[in-house]
Amino acid sequence: MSIKDTSKDENKSNRENTKSKWCRYHKRNTHDSSECVKLKKKHDERTEYTKGIKPSNEQSSGTKKKMFISSQNYKCHPNVEGTIGNKSVQILLDTGADDNYISSALLNHLNLKPQTTEPKEIFFGNSDSVIVDKSVDITFKTINTAEKVHSATFFVINSKRPDILLGTKWLKENNVIIDFVTGEINFSKDICLPNILSNVKLKSDDFNNPDIDQDEFNQKILILVNKFKTINPSLGKIVGFIII
């Protein structure tokens, strides 16, 4: 009687299973996208702020007329308040998305007309994907940040939820700085120096105060400017100072 060596069969089976697996997030075949912990975490984060939001077909007609994005729960994600026309919106700053998106529900609510674009496939955190073939150019104003008018192109996603979000391409192009520790969001084109200087109140006599070491003061200013120039190279030099 002979005993069959099953180790080769097991190794072959493992290799076949490995070849059939592929993780879209890690770009590896060690596990499948459906098994990926990272993708599951991103999906859980996205679904968290949708809890308690009723689909539009469950809303009364009166509620639907008053529908706007600020009813969404964006507490887990950076967001800014804004206006489109005369209507209030809460815009999500999605650091996990490349492009800008707006839902068909919000598009219709704002009475905006989209234009047909080249079909584009986008992927969600739960590994689902959808084809978008419409976009719309929107002018909007941010509130409690720079309070200035911005413009962007948004791809239209067929959804009953009133969502609107800005992706990383737009955020980088407009030098948006997000502090995930304090929650502060700044459009750096409108910022010259950090807010810590806003609490400094100088009197006219301070400029002639012999107790102030001018060289030490200049050096501290240079350190401060150099620090923020590294973060935002678009900052220029301060007249009268030489940046080393």
mmCIF file of C-alpha atoms in Angstrom:
data_model
loop_
_atom_site.group_PDB
_atom_site.id
_atom_site.type_symbol
_atom_site.label_atom_id
_atom_site.label_comp_id
_atom_site.label_asym_id
_atom_site.label_seq_id
_atom_site.Cartn_x
_atom_site.Cartn_y
_atom_site.Cartn_z
ATOM 1 C CA MET A 1 0.000 0.000 0.000
ATOM 2 C CA SER A 2 1.363 3.432 -0.982
ATOM 3 C CA ILE A 3 0.642 6.747 0.726
ATOM 4 C CA LYS A 4 -0.118 9.661 -1.586
ATOM 5 C CA ASP A 5 1.816 12.855 -0.949
ATOM 6 C CA THR A 6 -0.881 15.567 -0.720
ATOM 7 C CA SER A 7 1.502 18.468 -0.030
ATOM 8 C CA LYS A 8 2.004 19.117 -3.758
ATOM 9 C CA ASP A 9 -1.740 19.254 -4.327
ATOM 10 C CA GLU A 10 -2.144 21.683 -1.422
ATOM 11 C CA ASN A 11 0.634 23.941 -2.710
ATOM 12 C CA LYS A 12 -0.899 23.901 -6.183
ATOM 13 C CA SER A 13 -4.308 24.771 -4.741
ATOM 14 C CA ASN A 14 -2.814 27.652 -2.747
ATOM 15 C CA ARG A 15 -1.096 29.031 -5.849
ATOM 16 C CA GLU A 16 -4.329 28.860 -7.833
ATOM 17 C CA ASN A 17 -6.225 30.655 -5.056
ATOM 18 C CA THR A 18 -3.534 33.323 -4.917
ATOM 19 C CA LYS A 19 -3.709 33.896 -8.656
ATOM 20 C CA SER A 20 -7.480 34.290 -8.520
ATOM 21 C CA LYS A 21 -7.278 36.984 -5.843
ATOM 22 C CA TRP A 22 -6.583 40.673 -6.365
ATOM 23 C CA CYS A 23 -6.881 43.674 -4.052
ATOM 24 C CA ARG A 24 -7.702 46.892 -5.889
ATOM 25 C CA TYR A 25 -6.462 48.989 -2.950
ATOM 26 C CA HIS A 26 -3.077 47.327 -2.299
ATOM 27 C CA LYS A 27 -2.490 46.196 -5.920
ATOM 28 C CA ARG A 28 -1.528 42.720 -4.693
ATOM 29 C CA ASN A 29 -2.797 39.165 -5.053
ATOM 30 C CA THR A 30 -2.301 38.231 -1.390
ATOM 31 C CA HIS A 31 -5.995 38.805 -0.718
ATOM 32 C CA ASP A 32 -9.160 39.878 -2.491
ATOM 33 C CA SER A 33 -10.785 43.328 -2.431
ATOM 34 C CA SER A 34 -13.740 41.874 -0.525
ATOM 35 C CA GLU A 35 -11.327 40.717 2.219
ATOM 36 C CA CYS A 36 -9.346 43.969 2.425
ATOM 37 C CA VAL A 37 -9.435 45.572 5.878
ATOM 38 C CA LYS A 38 -8.485 48.985 4.466
ATOM 39 C CA LEU A 39 -11.351 49.000 1.963
ATOM 40 C CA LYS A 40 -13.784 47.835 4.634
ATOM 41 C CA LYS A 41 -12.680 50.692 6.900
ATOM 42 C CA LYS A 42 -13.176 53.271 4.123
ATOM 43 C CA HIS A 43 -16.603 51.786 3.391
ATOM 44 C CA ASP A 44 -17.584 51.919 7.082
ATOM 45 C CA GLU A 45 -16.510 55.577 7.278
ATOM 46 C CA ARG A 46 -18.556 56.470 4.214
ATOM 47 C CA THR A 47 -21.661 54.664 5.477
ATOM 48 C CA GLU A 48 -21.438 56.137 8.981
ATOM 49 C CA TYR A 49 -22.605 59.587 7.967
ATOM 50 C CA THR A 50 -25.512 58.168 5.944
ATOM 51 C CA LYS A 51 -27.210 56.647 8.999
ATOM 52 C CA GLY A 52 -30.517 58.228 9.790
ATOM 53 C CA ILE A 53 -30.871 59.791 6.333
ATOM 54 C CA LYS A 54 -34.100 58.741 4.657
ATOM 55 C CA PRO A 55 -34.229 58.177 0.908
ATOM 56 C CA SER A 56 -35.945 61.005 -0.922
ATOM 57 C CA ASN A 57 -38.929 58.793 -1.824
ATOM 58 C CA GLU A 58 -39.637 58.406 1.917
ATOM 59 C CA GLN A 59 -39.646 62.138 2.536
ATOM 60 C CA SER A 60 -42.770 64.194 2.532
ATOM 61 C CA SER A 61 -43.218 66.708 -0.262
ATOM 62 C CA GLY A 62 -42.702 69.559 2.209
ATOM 63 C CA THR A 63 -39.408 68.089 3.409
ATOM 64 C CA LYS A 64 -38.235 67.474 -0.123
ATOM 65 C CA LYS A 65 -38.731 71.120 -1.068
ATOM 66 C CA LYS A 66 -36.500 72.164 1.818
ATOM 67 C CA MET A 67 -33.863 69.549 1.076
ATOM 68 C CA PHE A 68 -30.265 70.761 1.093
ATOM 69 C CA ILE A 69 -26.898 69.252 1.840
ATOM 70 C CA SER A 70 -26.513 70.586 5.381
ATOM 71 C CA SER A 71 -28.986 67.925 6.522
ATOM 72 C CA GLN A 72 -26.236 65.359 5.943
ATOM 73 C CA ASN A 73 -23.977 64.198 8.762
ATOM 74 C CA TYR A 74 -20.413 65.084 7.764
ATOM 75 C CA LYS A 75 -18.949 65.067 11.278
ATOM 76 C CA CYS A 76 -16.375 62.427 10.309
ATOM 77 C CA HIS A 77 -15.157 64.312 7.254
ATOM 78 C CA PRO A 78 -13.758 67.792 6.512
ATOM 79 C CA ASN A 79 -16.484 70.038 5.111
ATOM 80 C CA VAL A 80 -17.306 73.686 4.546
ATOM 81 C CA GLU A 81 -20.555 75.602 4.470
ATOM 82 C CA GLY A 82 -21.343 77.396 1.264
ATOM 83 C CA THR A 83 -23.978 78.713 -1.067
ATOM 84 C CA ILE A 84 -24.884 77.937 -4.654
ATOM 85 C CA GLY A 85 -27.058 80.742 -5.911
ATOM 86 C CA ASN A 86 -29.295 81.547 -2.964
ATOM 87 C CA LYS A 87 -29.329 78.008 -1.557
ATOM 88 C CA SER A 88 -27.234 76.708 1.317
ATOM 89 C CA VAL A 89 -25.052 73.646 0.877
ATOM 90 C CA GLN A 90 -22.513 71.781 2.951
ATOM 91 C CA ILE A 91 -19.601 70.740 0.756
ATOM 92 C CA LEU A 92 -17.614 67.631 1.627
ATOM 93 C CA LEU A 93 -13.841 67.826 1.092
ATOM 94 C CA ASP A 94 -13.194 64.229 0.078
ATOM 95 C CA THR A 95 -9.491 63.406 0.346
ATOM 96 C CA GLY A 96 -10.254 59.933 -0.997
ATOM 97 C CA ALA A 97 -11.652 61.153 -4.321
ATOM 98 C CA ASP A 98 -9.729 62.548 -7.281
ATOM 99 C CA ASP A 99 -12.555 64.489 -8.934
ATOM 100 C CA ASN A 100 -15.546 66.571 -7.849
ATOM 101 C CA TYR A 101 -19.014 65.028 -7.689
ATOM 102 C CA ILE A 102 -22.610 66.122 -7.202
ATOM 103 C CA SER A 103 -25.652 63.891 -6.827
ATOM 104 C CA SER A 104 -28.501 63.993 -9.324
ATOM 105 C CA ALA A 105 -30.874 64.771 -6.427
ATOM 106 C CA LEU A 106 -29.024 67.946 -5.472
ATOM 107 C CA LEU A 107 -28.522 68.870 -9.124
ATOM 108 C CA ASN A 108 -32.282 68.769 -9.702
ATOM 109 C CA HIS A 109 -32.942 70.643 -6.467
ATOM 110 C CA LEU A 110 -30.650 73.448 -7.618
ATOM 111 C CA ASN A 111 -32.292 73.457 -11.074
ATOM 112 C CA LEU A 112 -28.934 72.996 -12.793
ATOM 113 C CA LYS A 113 -28.599 71.480 -16.264
ATOM 114 C CA PRO A 114 -25.710 69.049 -16.828
ATOM 115 C CA GLN A 115 -23.777 68.511 -20.030
ATOM 116 C CA THR A 116 -22.803 65.195 -21.595
ATOM 117 C CA THR A 117 -19.162 64.186 -21.141
ATOM 118 C CA GLU A 118 -16.975 61.248 -22.076
ATOM 119 C CA PRO A 119 -17.973 58.199 -19.959
ATOM 120 C CA LYS A 120 -15.783 57.730 -16.898
ATOM 121 C CA GLU A 121 -15.717 54.848 -14.412
ATOM 122 C CA ILE A 122 -15.344 55.749 -10.748
ATOM 123 C CA PHE A 123 -14.835 53.427 -7.786
ATOM 124 C CA PHE A 124 -16.249 53.654 -4.269
ATOM 125 C CA GLY A 125 -14.681 52.539 -0.999
ATOM 126 C CA ASN A 126 -16.712 49.329 -0.977
ATOM 127 C CA SER A 127 -15.149 48.304 -4.349
ATOM 128 C CA ASP A 128 -18.356 49.116 -6.265
ATOM 129 C CA SER A 129 -18.048 51.200 -9.413
ATOM 130 C CA VAL A 130 -20.334 53.318 -11.579
ATOM 131 C CA ILE A 131 -20.102 54.986 -14.975
ATOM 132 C CA VAL A 132 -20.663 58.752 -15.077
ATOM 133 C CA ASP A 133 -21.280 60.568 -18.352
ATOM 134 C CA LYS A 134 -22.547 63.974 -17.237
ATOM 135 C CA SER A 135 -20.913 66.991 -15.630
ATOM 136 C CA VAL A 136 -21.857 70.513 -14.630
ATOM 137 C CA ASP A 137 -19.884 73.721 -14.043
ATOM 138 C CA ILE A 138 -20.860 75.315 -10.732
ATOM 139 C CA THR A 139 -19.971 78.635 -9.143
ATOM 140 C CA PHE A 140 -20.202 78.550 -5.353
ATOM 141 C CA LYS A 141 -19.232 80.657 -2.367
ATOM 142 C CA THR A 142 -17.598 79.328 0.781
ATOM 143 C CA ILE A 143 -18.598 80.659 4.192
ATOM 144 C CA ASN A 144 -16.432 81.049 7.318
ATOM 145 C CA THR A 145 -13.237 80.326 5.351
ATOM 146 C CA ALA A 146 -12.129 82.819 2.739
ATOM 147 C CA GLU A 147 -15.711 83.796 1.885
ATOM 148 C CA LYS A 148 -14.852 84.091 -1.776
ATOM 149 C CA VAL A 149 -16.405 82.817 -4.987
ATOM 150 C CA HIS A 150 -15.034 79.588 -6.466
ATOM 151 C CA SER A 151 -15.843 77.572 -9.554
ATOM 152 C CA ALA A 152 -15.438 73.883 -10.313
ATOM 153 C CA THR A 153 -16.626 71.133 -12.626
ATOM 154 C CA PHE A 154 -18.616 68.357 -10.947
ATOM 155 C CA PHE A 155 -19.381 64.896 -12.333
ATOM 156 C CA VAL A 156 -22.999 63.870 -11.790
ATOM 157 C CA ILE A 157 -23.708 60.660 -9.851
ATOM 158 C CA ASN A 158 -27.187 59.176 -9.922
ATOM 159 C CA SER A 159 -28.182 59.284 -6.257
ATOM 160 C CA LYS A 160 -31.229 60.170 -4.173
ATOM 161 C CA ARG A 161 -29.037 61.736 -1.473
ATOM 162 C CA PRO A 162 -28.179 65.443 -1.824
ATOM 163 C CA ASP A 163 -24.397 65.118 -1.910
ATOM 164 C CA ILE A 164 -21.718 67.447 -3.236
ATOM 165 C CA LEU A 165 -17.982 66.974 -2.759
ATOM 166 C CA LEU A 166 -14.646 68.407 -3.842
ATOM 167 C CA GLY A 167 -11.844 65.978 -4.721
ATOM 168 C CA THR A 168 -8.097 66.171 -4.257
ATOM 169 C CA LYS A 169 -7.358 67.613 -7.716
ATOM 170 C CA TRP A 170 -9.400 70.737 -7.011
ATOM 171 C CA LEU A 171 -8.160 70.974 -3.415
ATOM 172 C CA LYS A 172 -4.526 70.930 -4.566
ATOM 173 C CA GLU A 173 -5.080 73.387 -7.406
ATOM 174 C CA ASN A 174 -6.691 75.834 -4.991
ATOM 175 C CA ASN A 175 -4.116 75.312 -2.219
ATOM 176 C CA VAL A 176 -6.667 74.195 0.366
ATOM 177 C CA ILE A 177 -5.052 73.363 3.721
ATOM 178 C CA ILE A 178 -6.909 70.988 6.070
ATOM 179 C CA ASP A 179 -5.772 70.671 9.688
ATOM 180 C CA PHE A 180 -7.128 67.294 10.807
ATOM 181 C CA VAL A 181 -6.129 67.996 14.419
ATOM 182 C CA THR A 182 -7.997 71.267 14.911
ATOM 183 C CA GLY A 183 -10.510 70.820 12.095
ATOM 184 C CA GLU A 184 -9.503 74.188 10.632
ATOM 185 C CA ILE A 185 -9.794 74.572 6.857
ATOM 186 C CA ASN A 186 -8.013 77.366 5.007
ATOM 187 C CA PHE A 187 -7.861 78.414 1.385
ATOM 188 C CA SER A 188 -4.188 79.398 1.492
ATOM 189 C CA LYS A 189 -4.342 81.814 -1.437
ATOM 190 C CA ASP A 190 -6.032 84.167 0.991
ATOM 191 C CA ILE A 191 -3.598 83.537 3.839
ATOM 192 C CA CYS A 192 -0.297 85.309 4.361
ATOM 193 C CA LEU A 193 0.582 84.364 7.925
ATOM 194 C CA PRO A 194 -0.984 81.969 10.465
ATOM 195 C CA ASN A 195 -3.745 83.014 12.840
ATOM 196 C CA ILE A 196 -1.370 83.098 15.830
ATOM 197 C CA LEU A 197 -0.386 86.615 14.777
ATOM 198 C CA SER A 198 -3.982 87.832 14.949
ATOM 199 C CA ASN A 199 -3.813 87.847 18.761
ATOM 200 C CA VAL A 200 -0.776 90.132 18.816
ATOM 201 C CA LYS A 201 -1.740 93.754 19.461
ATOM 202 C CA LEU A 202 0.989 96.332 18.935
ATOM 203 C CA LYS A 203 0.938 99.894 20.188
ATOM 204 C CA SER A 204 2.648 102.702 18.339
ATOM 205 C CA ASP A 205 5.196 103.034 21.169
ATOM 206 C CA ASP A 206 6.218 99.377 20.767
ATOM 207 C CA PHE A 207 8.081 100.142 17.559
ATOM 208 C CA ASN A 208 10.458 102.463 19.445
ATOM 209 C CA ASN A 209 10.801 100.255 22.514
ATOM 210 C CA PRO A 210 14.528 99.796 23.293
ATOM 211 C CA ASP A 211 13.741 96.528 25.120
ATOM 212 C CA ILE A 212 12.847 94.817 21.837
ATOM 213 C CA ASP A 213 15.801 93.064 20.237
ATOM 214 C CA GLN A 214 15.274 93.827 16.559
ATOM 215 C CA ASP A 215 17.697 91.129 15.370
ATOM 216 C CA GLU A 216 15.973 88.467 17.456
ATOM 217 C CA PHE A 217 12.569 89.636 16.239
ATOM 218 C CA ASN A 218 13.727 89.503 12.605
ATOM 219 C CA GLN A 219 15.124 86.003 13.060
ATOM 220 C CA LYS A 220 11.851 84.701 14.484
ATOM 221 C CA ILE A 221 9.929 86.215 11.594
ATOM 222 C CA LEU A 222 12.291 84.536 9.122
ATOM 223 C CA ILE A 223 11.830 81.148 10.800
ATOM 224 C CA LEU A 224 8.057 81.583 10.689
ATOM 225 C CA VAL A 225 8.019 82.604 7.032
ATOM 226 C CA ASN A 226 10.385 79.797 6.009
ATOM 227 C CA LYS A 227 8.216 77.253 7.797
ATOM 228 C CA PHE A 228 5.052 78.247 5.981
ATOM 229 C CA LYS A 229 6.839 78.829 2.679
ATOM 230 C CA THR A 230 7.762 75.126 2.732
ATOM 231 C CA ILE A 231 4.084 74.254 3.094
ATOM 232 C CA ASN A 232 2.960 76.792 0.532
ATOM 233 C CA PRO A 233 5.692 77.854 -1.967
ATOM 234 C CA SER A 234 3.371 80.492 -3.452
ATOM 235 C CA LEU A 235 4.013 82.736 -0.443
ATOM 236 C CA GLY A 236 6.289 85.609 -1.438
ATOM 237 C CA LYS A 237 9.051 87.329 0.443
ATOM 238 C CA ILE A 238 8.366 89.986 3.037
ATOM 239 C CA VAL A 239 9.769 93.348 1.985
ATOM 240 C CA GLY A 240 12.834 94.236 4.027
ATOM 241 C CA PHE A 241 13.678 90.636 4.926
ATOM 242 C CA ILE A 242 16.106 88.264 3.249
ATOM 243 C CA ILE A 243 15.080 84.601 3.272
ATOM 244 C CA ILE A 244 18.171 82.405 3.638
#
